[in-house]
């Protein structure tokens, strides 16, 4: 049973919107691709474990705090005997370990993911103790990409390599989680402690004026060229979407990118670009609560 499903991380969502609406620098673009790759890796792990018995308690993408230190866990599996915590890596290519340090084949040192895992495990253990739960914890790094290879790795590392995924899954399948009320209580407790990050961590500088305006096709991410009363039709892929749905989607995008700004009809008229003002007013007043009058009015959920 999944107690906390995975959502697209706010940072990735913002960067994806920005990638559509402005030209990212090569550094920003590679940052975006890295975020996307990480998320794809996590989704692959979800897919890998999707046939696990419903009796397991599963928590995805937890951001927790212990003694003032924030830490993240990609996946938690709770059973009666053990809690498994997984750190997912979607690394691709050849890597090697030398004297406890990790390098790409070309010799560039990368952050040792085992240190990150140890840190998360130790903070998680401390947190559970503080909450009054005493459980055995087993933690692993999952390298989900089949094109990953690690050389000179000692045999006893807490790592699941792509070639070991099937065997590890078979091992999990034989375990009966035997969940009791106290485990459900723990899962609920952890979800309640999850930190919701602020959606506008400004890693990339942007503002309303420097973003391309218009409505983006939900299928192919092109900008829609023209307004039609009945439906918006994408020139690039032919996808049809109802005007209200496309406008609401664009409003959500605006609110996500600019949580500090007021939602006004004028801003949405400019943001959606191809939609007549009358239609913008109609959609806003039907779906949001108007505050104030005239020039200074704005909308709230
Ligand atoms: Zn399209």
PDB file of C-alpha atoms and ligand atoms in Angstrom:
ATOM      1  CA  UNK A   1       0.000   0.000   0.000  1.00  0.00           C
ATOM      2  CA  UNK A   2       1.512   3.300  -1.007  1.00  0.00           C
ATOM      3  CA  UNK A   3       1.150   5.797   1.810  1.00  0.00           C
ATOM      4  CA  UNK A   4       2.887   8.610   0.024  1.00  0.00           C
ATOM      5  CA  UNK A   5       3.114   8.462  -3.764  1.00  0.00           C
ATOM      6  CA  UNK A   6       5.819  10.279  -5.652  1.00  0.00           C
ATOM      7  CA  UNK A   7       5.058  13.654  -7.231  1.00  0.00           C
ATOM      8  CA  UNK A   8       7.150  15.545  -9.705  1.00  0.00           C
ATOM      9  CA  UNK A   9       9.641  17.484  -7.543  1.00  0.00           C
ATOM     10  CA  UNK A  10       8.893  21.228  -7.385  1.00  0.00           C
ATOM     11  CA  UNK A  11      12.388  22.079  -8.552  1.00  0.00           C
ATOM     12  CA  UNK A  12      12.041  19.898 -11.630  1.00  0.00           C
ATOM     13  CA  UNK A  13       8.560  21.246 -12.357  1.00  0.00           C
ATOM     14  CA  UNK A  14       9.745  24.870 -12.237  1.00  0.00           C
ATOM     15  CA  UNK A  15      12.786  24.111 -14.393  1.00  0.00           C
ATOM     16  CA  UNK A  16      10.619  22.288 -16.931  1.00  0.00           C
ATOM     17  CA  UNK A  17       8.258  25.268 -17.236  1.00  0.00           C
ATOM     18  CA  UNK A  18      11.239  27.590 -17.601  1.00  0.00           C
ATOM     19  CA  UNK A  19      12.775  25.385 -20.270  1.00  0.00           C
ATOM     20  CA  UNK A  20       9.604  25.855 -22.321  1.00  0.00           C
ATOM     21  CA  UNK A  21       9.358  29.586 -21.780  1.00  0.00           C
ATOM     22  CA  UNK A  22      12.932  30.883 -21.865  1.00  0.00           C
ATOM     23  CA  UNK A  23      16.257  29.795 -23.197  1.00  0.00           C
ATOM     24  CA  UNK A  24      18.293  28.180 -20.452  1.00  0.00           C
ATOM     25  CA  UNK A  25      22.055  28.588 -20.367  1.00  0.00           C
ATOM     26  CA  UNK A  26      24.019  25.378 -21.083  1.00  0.00           C
ATOM     27  CA  UNK A  27      24.704  25.048 -17.333  1.00  0.00           C
ATOM     28  CA  UNK A  28      21.011  25.548 -16.446  1.00  0.00           C
ATOM     29  CA  UNK A  29      19.989  23.132 -19.154  1.00  0.00           C
ATOM     30  CA  UNK A  30      22.287  20.406 -17.915  1.00  0.00           C
ATOM     31  CA  UNK A  31      20.979  21.045 -14.392  1.00  0.00           C
ATOM     32  CA  UNK A  32      17.452  20.533 -15.768  1.00  0.00           C
ATOM     33  CA  UNK A  33      18.444  17.322 -17.559  1.00  0.00           C
ATOM     34  CA  UNK A  34      20.036  16.011 -14.366  1.00  0.00           C
ATOM     35  CA  UNK A  35      16.898  16.682 -12.334  1.00  0.00           C
ATOM     36  CA  UNK A  36      14.827  15.004 -15.007  1.00  0.00           C
ATOM     37  CA  UNK A  37      17.143  12.007 -15.156  1.00  0.00           C
ATOM     38  CA  UNK A  38      16.971  11.592 -11.384  1.00  0.00           C
ATOM     39  CA  UNK A  39      13.186  11.653 -11.457  1.00  0.00           C
ATOM     40  CA  UNK A  40      13.030   9.173 -14.335  1.00  0.00           C
ATOM     41  CA  UNK A  41      15.273   6.859 -12.280  1.00  0.00           C
ATOM     42  CA  UNK A  42      12.951   7.096  -9.291  1.00  0.00           C
ATOM     43  CA  UNK A  43       9.936   6.362 -11.490  1.00  0.00           C
ATOM     44  CA  UNK A  44      11.753   3.300 -12.849  1.00  0.00           C
ATOM     45  CA  UNK A  45      12.229   2.051  -9.303  1.00  0.00           C
ATOM     46  CA  UNK A  46       8.506   2.593  -8.606  1.00  0.00           C
ATOM     47  CA  UNK A  47       7.755   0.567 -11.717  1.00  0.00           C
ATOM     48  CA  UNK A  48      10.218  -2.150 -10.650  1.00  0.00           C
ATOM     49  CA  UNK A  49       8.443  -2.526  -7.304  1.00  0.00           C
ATOM     50  CA  UNK A  50       4.891  -2.128  -8.573  1.00  0.00           C
ATOM     51  CA  UNK A  51       4.033  -5.805  -8.211  1.00  0.00           C
ATOM     52  CA  UNK A  52       5.150  -6.005  -4.620  1.00  0.00           C
ATOM     53  CA  UNK A  53       2.397  -7.207  -2.312  1.00  0.00           C
ATOM     54  CA  UNK A  54      -0.092  -4.554  -1.177  1.00  0.00           C
ATOM     55  CA  UNK A  55       0.803  -5.512   2.388  1.00  0.00           C
ATOM     56  CA  UNK A  56       4.028  -3.541   2.269  1.00  0.00           C
ATOM     57  CA  UNK A  57       3.781   0.043   3.434  1.00  0.00           C
ATOM     58  CA  UNK A  58       5.528   2.225   0.874  1.00  0.00           C
ATOM     59  CA  UNK A  59       6.530   5.873   1.217  1.00  0.00           C
ATOM     60  CA  UNK A  60       8.096   7.701  -1.707  1.00  0.00           C
ATOM     61  CA  UNK A  61      10.254  10.772  -1.671  1.00  0.00           C
ATOM     62  CA  UNK A  62      10.275  11.778   1.988  1.00  0.00           C
ATOM     63  CA  UNK A  63      11.932  14.983   3.094  1.00  0.00           C
ATOM     64  CA  UNK A  64      12.466  14.803   6.840  1.00  0.00           C
ATOM     65  CA  UNK A  65      14.291  16.647   9.555  1.00  0.00           C
ATOM     66  CA  UNK A  66      16.216  15.385  12.533  1.00  0.00           C
ATOM     67  CA  UNK A  67      18.121  17.591  14.971  1.00  0.00           C
ATOM     68  CA  UNK A  68      17.866  20.529  12.594  1.00  0.00           C
ATOM     69  CA  UNK A  69      19.278  18.562   9.647  1.00  0.00           C
ATOM     70  CA  UNK A  70      17.104  17.974   6.611  1.00  0.00           C
ATOM     71  CA  UNK A  71      17.510  14.699   4.719  1.00  0.00           C
ATOM     72  CA  UNK A  72      15.731  12.991   1.884  1.00  0.00           C
ATOM     73  CA  UNK A  73      14.838   9.356   1.305  1.00  0.00           C
ATOM     74  CA  UNK A  74      13.782   8.225  -2.152  1.00  0.00           C
ATOM     75  CA  UNK A  75      11.836   5.176  -1.016  1.00  0.00           C
ATOM     76  CA  UNK A  76      10.881   3.554   2.277  1.00  0.00           C
ATOM     77  CA  UNK A  77       9.432   0.044   2.551  1.00  0.00           C
ATOM     78  CA  UNK A  78       7.998  -0.916   5.916  1.00  0.00           C
ATOM     79  CA  UNK A  79       7.527  -4.505   7.047  1.00  0.00           C
ATOM     80  CA  UNK A  80       7.141  -6.104  10.438  1.00  0.00           C
ATOM     81  CA  UNK A  81      10.746  -7.198  10.570  1.00  0.00           C
ATOM     82  CA  UNK A  82      12.619  -4.455   8.826  1.00  0.00           C
ATOM     83  CA  UNK A  83      12.411  -1.052   7.268  1.00  0.00           C
ATOM     84  CA  UNK A  84      14.180  -0.761   3.950  1.00  0.00           C
ATOM     85  CA  UNK A  85      15.368   2.596   2.767  1.00  0.00           C
ATOM     86  CA  UNK A  86      16.467   3.143  -0.820  1.00  0.00           C
ATOM     87  CA  UNK A  87      18.502   5.863  -2.405  1.00  0.00           C
ATOM     88  CA  UNK A  88      18.016   5.805  -6.179  1.00  0.00           C
ATOM     89  CA  UNK A  89      20.752   6.709  -8.649  1.00  0.00           C
ATOM     90  CA  UNK A  90      20.223   6.870 -12.380  1.00  0.00           C
ATOM     91  CA  UNK A  91      23.937   7.100 -13.199  1.00  0.00           C
ATOM     92  CA  UNK A  92      24.965   6.078 -16.668  1.00  0.00           C
ATOM     93  CA  UNK A  93      28.426   5.029 -17.856  1.00  0.00           C
ATOM     94  CA  UNK A  94      31.567   3.758 -16.178  1.00  0.00           C
ATOM     95  CA  UNK A  95      32.704   4.687 -12.683  1.00  0.00           C
ATOM     96  CA  UNK A  96      35.349   3.421 -10.306  1.00  0.00           C
ATOM     97  CA  UNK A  97      36.154   3.525  -6.625  1.00  0.00           C
ATOM     98  CA  UNK A  98      39.602   4.289  -5.292  1.00  0.00           C
ATOM     99  CA  UNK A  99      40.440   4.719  -1.621  1.00  0.00           C
ATOM    100  CA  UNK A 100      36.795   5.322  -0.709  1.00  0.00           C
ATOM    101  CA  UNK A 101      36.352   7.978  -3.377  1.00  0.00           C
ATOM    102  CA  UNK A 102      34.230   7.695  -6.495  1.00  0.00           C
ATOM    103  CA  UNK A 103      35.336   8.768  -9.947  1.00  0.00           C
ATOM    104  CA  UNK A 104      34.002   8.775 -13.483  1.00  0.00           C
ATOM    105  CA  UNK A 105      36.163   6.790 -15.889  1.00  0.00           C
ATOM    106  CA  UNK A 106      37.761  10.027 -17.075  1.00  0.00           C
ATOM    107  CA  UNK A 107      38.978  10.644 -13.529  1.00  0.00           C
ATOM    108  CA  UNK A 108      36.535  13.314 -12.313  1.00  0.00           C
ATOM    109  CA  UNK A 109      35.672  12.785  -8.671  1.00  0.00           C
ATOM    110  CA  UNK A 110      31.964  12.606  -7.863  1.00  0.00           C
ATOM    111  CA  UNK A 111      30.199  12.714  -4.521  1.00  0.00           C
ATOM    112  CA  UNK A 112      30.412   9.326  -2.846  1.00  0.00           C
ATOM    113  CA  UNK A 113      26.757   8.210  -2.797  1.00  0.00           C
ATOM    114  CA  UNK A 114      27.469   5.791   0.057  1.00  0.00           C
ATOM    115  CA  UNK A 115      28.214   8.700   2.373  1.00  0.00           C
ATOM    116  CA  UNK A 116      24.867  10.210   1.489  1.00  0.00           C
ATOM    117  CA  UNK A 117      23.168   6.879   2.212  1.00  0.00           C
ATOM    118  CA  UNK A 118      24.946   6.490   5.564  1.00  0.00           C
ATOM    119  CA  UNK A 119      23.971  10.005   6.530  1.00  0.00           C
ATOM    120  CA  UNK A 120      20.291   9.436   5.637  1.00  0.00           C
ATOM    121  CA  UNK A 121      20.226   6.102   7.447  1.00  0.00           C
ATOM    122  CA  UNK A 122      21.762   7.498  10.594  1.00  0.00           C
ATOM    123  CA  UNK A 123      19.409  10.501  10.682  1.00  0.00           C
ATOM    124  CA  UNK A 124      16.419   8.285   9.935  1.00  0.00           C
ATOM    125  CA  UNK A 125      17.402   5.910  12.748  1.00  0.00           C
ATOM    126  CA  UNK A 126      17.732   8.801  15.164  1.00  0.00           C
ATOM    127  CA  UNK A 127      14.360  10.190  14.090  1.00  0.00           C
ATOM    128  CA  UNK A 128      12.637   6.826  14.606  1.00  0.00           C
ATOM    129  CA  UNK A 129      14.172   6.546  18.070  1.00  0.00           C
ATOM    130  CA  UNK A 130      12.946  10.018  18.939  1.00  0.00           C
ATOM    131  CA  UNK A 131       9.473   9.034  17.794  1.00  0.00           C
ATOM    132  CA  UNK A 132       9.660   5.918  19.976  1.00  0.00           C
ATOM    133  CA  UNK A 133       9.963   3.324  17.233  1.00  0.00           C
ATOM    134  CA  UNK A 134      12.667   0.725  17.409  1.00  0.00           C
ATOM    135  CA  UNK A 135      13.041  -1.019  14.096  1.00  0.00           C
ATOM    136  CA  UNK A 136      15.779  -2.700  12.178  1.00  0.00           C
ATOM    137  CA  UNK A 137      16.809  -0.626   9.178  1.00  0.00           C
ATOM    138  CA  UNK A 138      18.444  -1.896   6.018  1.00  0.00           C
ATOM    139  CA  UNK A 139      19.531   0.659   3.458  1.00  0.00           C
ATOM    140  CA  UNK A 140      20.657   0.366  -0.154  1.00  0.00           C
ATOM    141  CA  UNK A 141      21.638   2.441  -3.119  1.00  0.00           C
ATOM    142  CA  UNK A 142      19.785   1.242  -6.190  1.00  0.00           C
ATOM    143  CA  UNK A 143      21.572   1.840  -9.475  1.00  0.00           C
ATOM    144  CA  UNK A 144      18.616   1.563 -11.792  1.00  0.00           C
ATOM    145  CA  UNK A 145      20.243   2.379 -15.139  1.00  0.00           C
ATOM    146  CA  UNK A 146      21.245  -0.778 -17.063  1.00  0.00           C
ATOM    147  CA  UNK A 147      24.128   1.206 -18.593  1.00  0.00           C
ATOM    148  CA  UNK A 148      25.827   1.760 -15.255  1.00  0.00           C
ATOM    149  CA  UNK A 149      29.076   0.019 -14.421  1.00  0.00           C
ATOM    150  CA  UNK A 150      31.153   0.375 -11.259  1.00  0.00           C
ATOM    151  CA  UNK A 151      34.735  -0.929 -11.198  1.00  0.00           C
ATOM    152  CA  UNK A 152      36.831  -1.856  -8.198  1.00  0.00           C
ATOM    153  CA  UNK A 153      33.835  -2.057  -5.880  1.00  0.00           C
ATOM    154  CA  UNK A 154      34.247  -4.132  -2.712  1.00  0.00           C
ATOM    155  CA  UNK A 155      31.769  -7.011  -2.528  1.00  0.00           C
ATOM    156  CA  UNK A 156      30.047  -5.977   0.688  1.00  0.00           C
ATOM    157  CA  UNK A 157      28.722  -2.541  -0.281  1.00  0.00           C
ATOM    158  CA  UNK A 158      25.017  -1.823   0.333  1.00  0.00           C
ATOM    159  CA  UNK A 159      24.392  -1.468  -3.377  1.00  0.00           C
ATOM    160  CA  UNK A 160      21.908  -3.090  -5.730  1.00  0.00           C
ATOM    161  CA  UNK A 161      23.394  -3.095  -9.208  1.00  0.00           C
ATOM    162  CA  UNK A 162      21.202  -3.234 -12.339  1.00  0.00           C
ATOM    163  CA  UNK A 163      22.084  -6.907 -12.802  1.00  0.00           C
ATOM    164  CA  UNK A 164      20.932  -7.683  -9.231  1.00  0.00           C
ATOM    165  CA  UNK A 165      17.519  -6.016  -9.423  1.00  0.00           C
ATOM    166  CA  UNK A 166      15.619  -9.181 -10.277  1.00  0.00           C
ATOM    167  CA  UNK A 167      17.233 -11.222  -7.537  1.00  0.00           C
ATOM    168  CA  UNK A 168      16.638  -8.534  -4.960  1.00  0.00           C
ATOM    169  CA  UNK A 169      13.000  -8.238  -5.980  1.00  0.00           C
ATOM    170  CA  UNK A 170      12.588 -12.014  -5.730  1.00  0.00           C
ATOM    171  CA  UNK A 171      13.936 -11.808  -2.183  1.00  0.00           C
ATOM    172  CA  UNK A 172      11.438  -9.066  -1.277  1.00  0.00           C
ATOM    173  CA  UNK A 173       8.577 -11.026  -2.812  1.00  0.00           C
ATOM    174  CA  UNK A 174       9.196 -13.950  -0.434  1.00  0.00           C
ATOM    175  CA  UNK A 175       8.912 -11.689   2.616  1.00  0.00           C
ATOM    176  CA  UNK A 176       5.530 -11.411   4.235  1.00  0.00           C
ATOM    177  CA  UNK A 177       5.387  -7.884   5.687  1.00  0.00           C
ATOM    178  CA  UNK A 178       2.841  -8.793   8.446  1.00  0.00           C
ATOM    179  CA  UNK A 179       1.912  -5.189   9.031  1.00  0.00           C
ATOM    180  CA  UNK A 180       0.360  -4.259  12.370  1.00  0.00           C
ATOM    181  CA  UNK A 181      -1.367  -1.086  13.537  1.00  0.00           C
ATOM    182  CA  UNK A 182       1.864   0.313  14.937  1.00  0.00           C
ATOM    183  CA  UNK A 183       3.432   0.201  11.472  1.00  0.00           C
ATOM    184  CA  UNK A 184       0.508   2.051   9.926  1.00  0.00           C
ATOM    185  CA  UNK A 185       0.820   4.591  12.721  1.00  0.00           C
ATOM    186  CA  UNK A 186       4.514   4.977  11.923  1.00  0.00           C
ATOM    187  CA  UNK A 187       3.820   5.435   8.206  1.00  0.00           C
ATOM    188  CA  UNK A 188       1.214   8.102   8.954  1.00  0.00           C
ATOM    189  CA  UNK A 189       3.596   9.749  11.374  1.00  0.00           C
ATOM    190  CA  UNK A 190       6.348   9.936   8.740  1.00  0.00           C
ATOM    191  CA  UNK A 191       3.968  11.383   6.142  1.00  0.00           C
ATOM    192  CA  UNK A 192       2.887  14.044   8.644  1.00  0.00           C
ATOM    193  CA  UNK A 193       6.544  14.985   9.179  1.00  0.00           C
ATOM    194  CA  UNK A 194       7.278  15.267   5.453  1.00  0.00           C
ATOM    195  CA  UNK A 195       8.529  18.760   4.644  1.00  0.00           C
ATOM    196  CA  UNK A 196       6.775  20.398   1.710  1.00  0.00           C
ATOM    197  CA  UNK A 197       9.421  22.416  -0.024  1.00  0.00           C
ATOM    198  CA  UNK A 198       8.714  25.855  -1.230  1.00  0.00           C
ATOM    199  CA  UNK A 199       7.977  25.531  -4.975  1.00  0.00           C
ATOM    200  CA  UNK A 200      10.088  28.529  -5.964  1.00  0.00           C
ATOM    201  CA  UNK A 201      13.585  27.685  -4.963  1.00  0.00           C
ATOM    202  CA  UNK A 202      15.208  30.099  -7.420  1.00  0.00           C
ATOM    203  CA  UNK A 203      18.114  28.154  -8.782  1.00  0.00           C
ATOM    204  CA  UNK A 204      17.510  29.849 -12.120  1.00  0.00           C
ATOM    205  CA  UNK A 205      16.821  33.576 -12.326  1.00  0.00           C
ATOM    206  CA  UNK A 206      13.559  34.421 -14.052  1.00  0.00           C
ATOM    207  CA  UNK A 207      10.801  36.964 -13.995  1.00  0.00           C
ATOM    208  CA  UNK A 208       7.425  37.490 -15.624  1.00  0.00           C
ATOM    209  CA  UNK A 209       8.784  39.805 -18.310  1.00  0.00           C
ATOM    210  CA  UNK A 210      11.511  37.493 -19.603  1.00  0.00           C
ATOM    211  CA  UNK A 211       9.273  34.440 -20.049  1.00  0.00           C
ATOM    212  CA  UNK A 212       7.597  33.642 -23.361  1.00  0.00           C
ATOM    213  CA  UNK A 213       3.832  34.071 -23.038  1.00  0.00           C
ATOM    214  CA  UNK A 214       1.187  31.794 -24.459  1.00  0.00           C
ATOM    215  CA  UNK A 215      -0.486  28.439 -23.909  1.00  0.00           C
ATOM    216  CA  UNK A 216       1.645  25.336 -24.161  1.00  0.00           C
ATOM    217  CA  UNK A 217       0.263  22.145 -25.684  1.00  0.00           C
ATOM    218  CA  UNK A 218      -0.019  19.466 -23.027  1.00  0.00           C
ATOM    219  CA  UNK A 219       1.037  16.757 -25.471  1.00  0.00           C
ATOM    220  CA  UNK A 220       4.025  18.151 -27.341  1.00  0.00           C
ATOM    221  CA  UNK A 221       4.954  21.332 -25.385  1.00  0.00           C
ATOM    222  CA  UNK A 222       4.635  23.622 -28.419  1.00  0.00           C
ATOM    223  CA  UNK A 223       2.947  26.976 -28.093  1.00  0.00           C
ATOM    224  CA  UNK A 224      -0.599  27.021 -29.415  1.00  0.00           C
ATOM    225  CA  UNK A 225      -0.949  29.488 -32.272  1.00  0.00           C
ATOM    226  CA  UNK A 226      -4.595  30.450 -32.311  1.00  0.00           C
ATOM    227  CA  UNK A 227      -7.721  30.782 -30.225  1.00  0.00           C
ATOM    228  CA  UNK A 228     -10.867  28.924 -31.222  1.00  0.00           C
ATOM    229  CA  UNK A 229     -14.021  29.229 -29.179  1.00  0.00           C
ATOM    230  CA  UNK A 230     -14.765  25.522 -29.075  1.00  0.00           C
ATOM    231  CA  UNK A 231     -11.299  24.087 -28.524  1.00  0.00           C
ATOM    232  CA  UNK A 232      -7.624  24.911 -28.877  1.00  0.00           C
ATOM    233  CA  UNK A 233      -5.911  22.858 -31.544  1.00  0.00           C
ATOM    234  CA  UNK A 234      -2.155  22.404 -31.551  1.00  0.00           C
ATOM    235  CA  UNK A 235      -0.579  23.110 -34.935  1.00  0.00           C
ATOM    236  CA  UNK A 236       2.339  20.817 -34.248  1.00  0.00           C
ATOM    237  CA  UNK A 237       0.602  17.649 -33.054  1.00  0.00           C
ATOM    238  CA  UNK A 238      -3.095  18.240 -33.681  1.00  0.00           C
ATOM    239  CA  UNK A 239      -4.057  17.777 -30.032  1.00  0.00           C
ATOM    240  CA  UNK A 240      -7.395  19.345 -29.097  1.00  0.00           C
ATOM    241  CA  UNK A 241      -8.080  20.732 -25.662  1.00  0.00           C
ATOM    242  CA  UNK A 242     -11.060  22.589 -24.229  1.00  0.00           C
ATOM    243  CA  UNK A 243     -10.321  26.284 -23.732  1.00  0.00           C
ATOM    244  CA  UNK A 244     -11.186  26.218 -20.012  1.00  0.00           C
ATOM    245  CA  UNK A 245      -8.910  23.291 -19.338  1.00  0.00           C
ATOM    246  CA  UNK A 246      -5.997  24.878 -21.227  1.00  0.00           C
ATOM    247  CA  UNK A 247      -6.447  28.230 -19.476  1.00  0.00           C
ATOM    248  CA  UNK A 248      -6.723  26.642 -16.021  1.00  0.00           C
ATOM    249  CA  UNK A 249      -3.573  24.663 -16.739  1.00  0.00           C
ATOM    250  CA  UNK A 250      -1.753  27.839 -17.700  1.00  0.00           C
ATOM    251  CA  UNK A 251      -3.024  29.617 -14.576  1.00  0.00           C
ATOM    252  CA  UNK A 252      -1.656  26.766 -12.436  1.00  0.00           C
ATOM    253  CA  UNK A 253       1.668  27.128 -14.187  1.00  0.00           C
ATOM    254  CA  UNK A 254       1.712  30.870 -13.464  1.00  0.00           C
ATOM    255  CA  UNK A 255       0.814  30.328  -9.794  1.00  0.00           C
ATOM    256  CA  UNK A 256       3.556  27.724  -9.491  1.00  0.00           C
ATOM    257  CA  UNK A 257       6.183  29.989 -11.034  1.00  0.00           C
ATOM    258  CA  UNK A 258       5.055  33.133  -9.231  1.00  0.00           C
ATOM    259  CA  UNK A 259       3.551  32.142  -5.876  1.00  0.00           C
ATOM    260  CA  UNK A 260       4.264  35.627  -4.562  1.00  0.00           C
ATOM    261  CA  UNK A 261       2.288  37.400  -7.303  1.00  0.00           C
ATOM    262  CA  UNK A 262      -1.411  38.205  -7.264  1.00  0.00           C
ATOM    263  CA  UNK A 263      -3.625  36.398  -9.722  1.00  0.00           C
ATOM    264  CA  UNK A 264      -5.219  39.151 -11.789  1.00  0.00           C
ATOM    265  CA  UNK A 265      -7.225  39.117 -15.009  1.00  0.00           C
ATOM    266  CA  UNK A 266      -4.715  41.432 -16.696  1.00  0.00           C
ATOM    267  CA  UNK A 267      -1.758  39.239 -15.810  1.00  0.00           C
ATOM    268  CA  UNK A 268      -3.590  36.154 -17.123  1.00  0.00           C
ATOM    269  CA  UNK A 269      -4.596  37.981 -20.291  1.00  0.00           C
ATOM    270  CA  UNK A 270      -0.925  38.692 -20.891  1.00  0.00           C
ATOM    271  CA  UNK A 271       0.215  35.239 -19.716  1.00  0.00           C
ATOM    272  CA  UNK A 272      -2.151  33.249 -21.942  1.00  0.00           C
ATOM    273  CA  UNK A 273      -1.635  35.662 -24.842  1.00  0.00           C
ATOM    274  CA  UNK A 274      -4.068  34.161 -27.377  1.00  0.00           C
ATOM    275  CA  UNK A 275      -7.170  34.107 -25.141  1.00  0.00           C
ATOM    276  CA  UNK A 276      -9.691  37.006 -25.333  1.00  0.00           C
ATOM    277  CA  UNK A 277     -10.102  39.060 -22.162  1.00  0.00           C
ATOM    278  CA  UNK A 278     -13.786  38.147 -21.883  1.00  0.00           C
ATOM    279  CA  UNK A 279     -12.933  34.439 -21.769  1.00  0.00           C
ATOM    280  CA  UNK A 280     -10.212  35.027 -19.160  1.00  0.00           C
ATOM    281  CA  UNK A 281     -12.713  36.907 -16.932  1.00  0.00           C
ATOM    282  CA  UNK A 282     -15.299  34.161 -17.327  1.00  0.00           C
ATOM    283  CA  UNK A 283     -12.889  31.363 -16.432  1.00  0.00           C
ATOM    284  CA  UNK A 284     -11.383  33.256 -13.479  1.00  0.00           C
ATOM    285  CA  UNK A 285     -14.725  34.194 -11.961  1.00  0.00           C
ATOM    286  CA  UNK A 286     -16.079  30.668 -12.375  1.00  0.00           C
ATOM    287  CA  UNK A 287     -13.074  28.959 -10.781  1.00  0.00           C
ATOM    288  CA  UNK A 288     -11.683  31.490  -8.295  1.00  0.00           C
ATOM    289  CA  UNK A 289     -12.971  33.922  -5.709  1.00  0.00           C
ATOM    290  CA  UNK A 290     -12.727  37.572  -6.648  1.00  0.00           C
ATOM    291  CA  UNK A 291     -11.305  39.947  -4.056  1.00  0.00           C
ATOM    292  CA  UNK A 292     -11.845  43.672  -4.357  1.00  0.00           C
ATOM    293  CA  UNK A 293     -13.311  45.675  -7.220  1.00  0.00           C
ATOM    294  CA  UNK A 294     -12.253  47.113 -10.527  1.00  0.00           C
ATOM    295  CA  UNK A 295      -8.636  47.858 -11.246  1.00  0.00           C
ATOM    296  CA  UNK A 296      -7.351  46.449  -7.976  1.00  0.00           C
ATOM    297  CA  UNK A 297      -9.295  43.204  -7.957  1.00  0.00           C
ATOM    298  CA  UNK A 298      -7.537  39.865  -7.887  1.00  0.00           C
ATOM    299  CA  UNK A 299      -8.477  36.203  -7.518  1.00  0.00           C
ATOM    300  CA  UNK A 300      -7.940  33.568  -4.848  1.00  0.00           C
ATOM    301  CA  UNK A 301      -8.672  29.842  -4.783  1.00  0.00           C
TER     302      UNK A 301
HETATM  303 ZN1  LIG B   1       0.935  19.640 -29.515  1.00  0.00          ZN
END
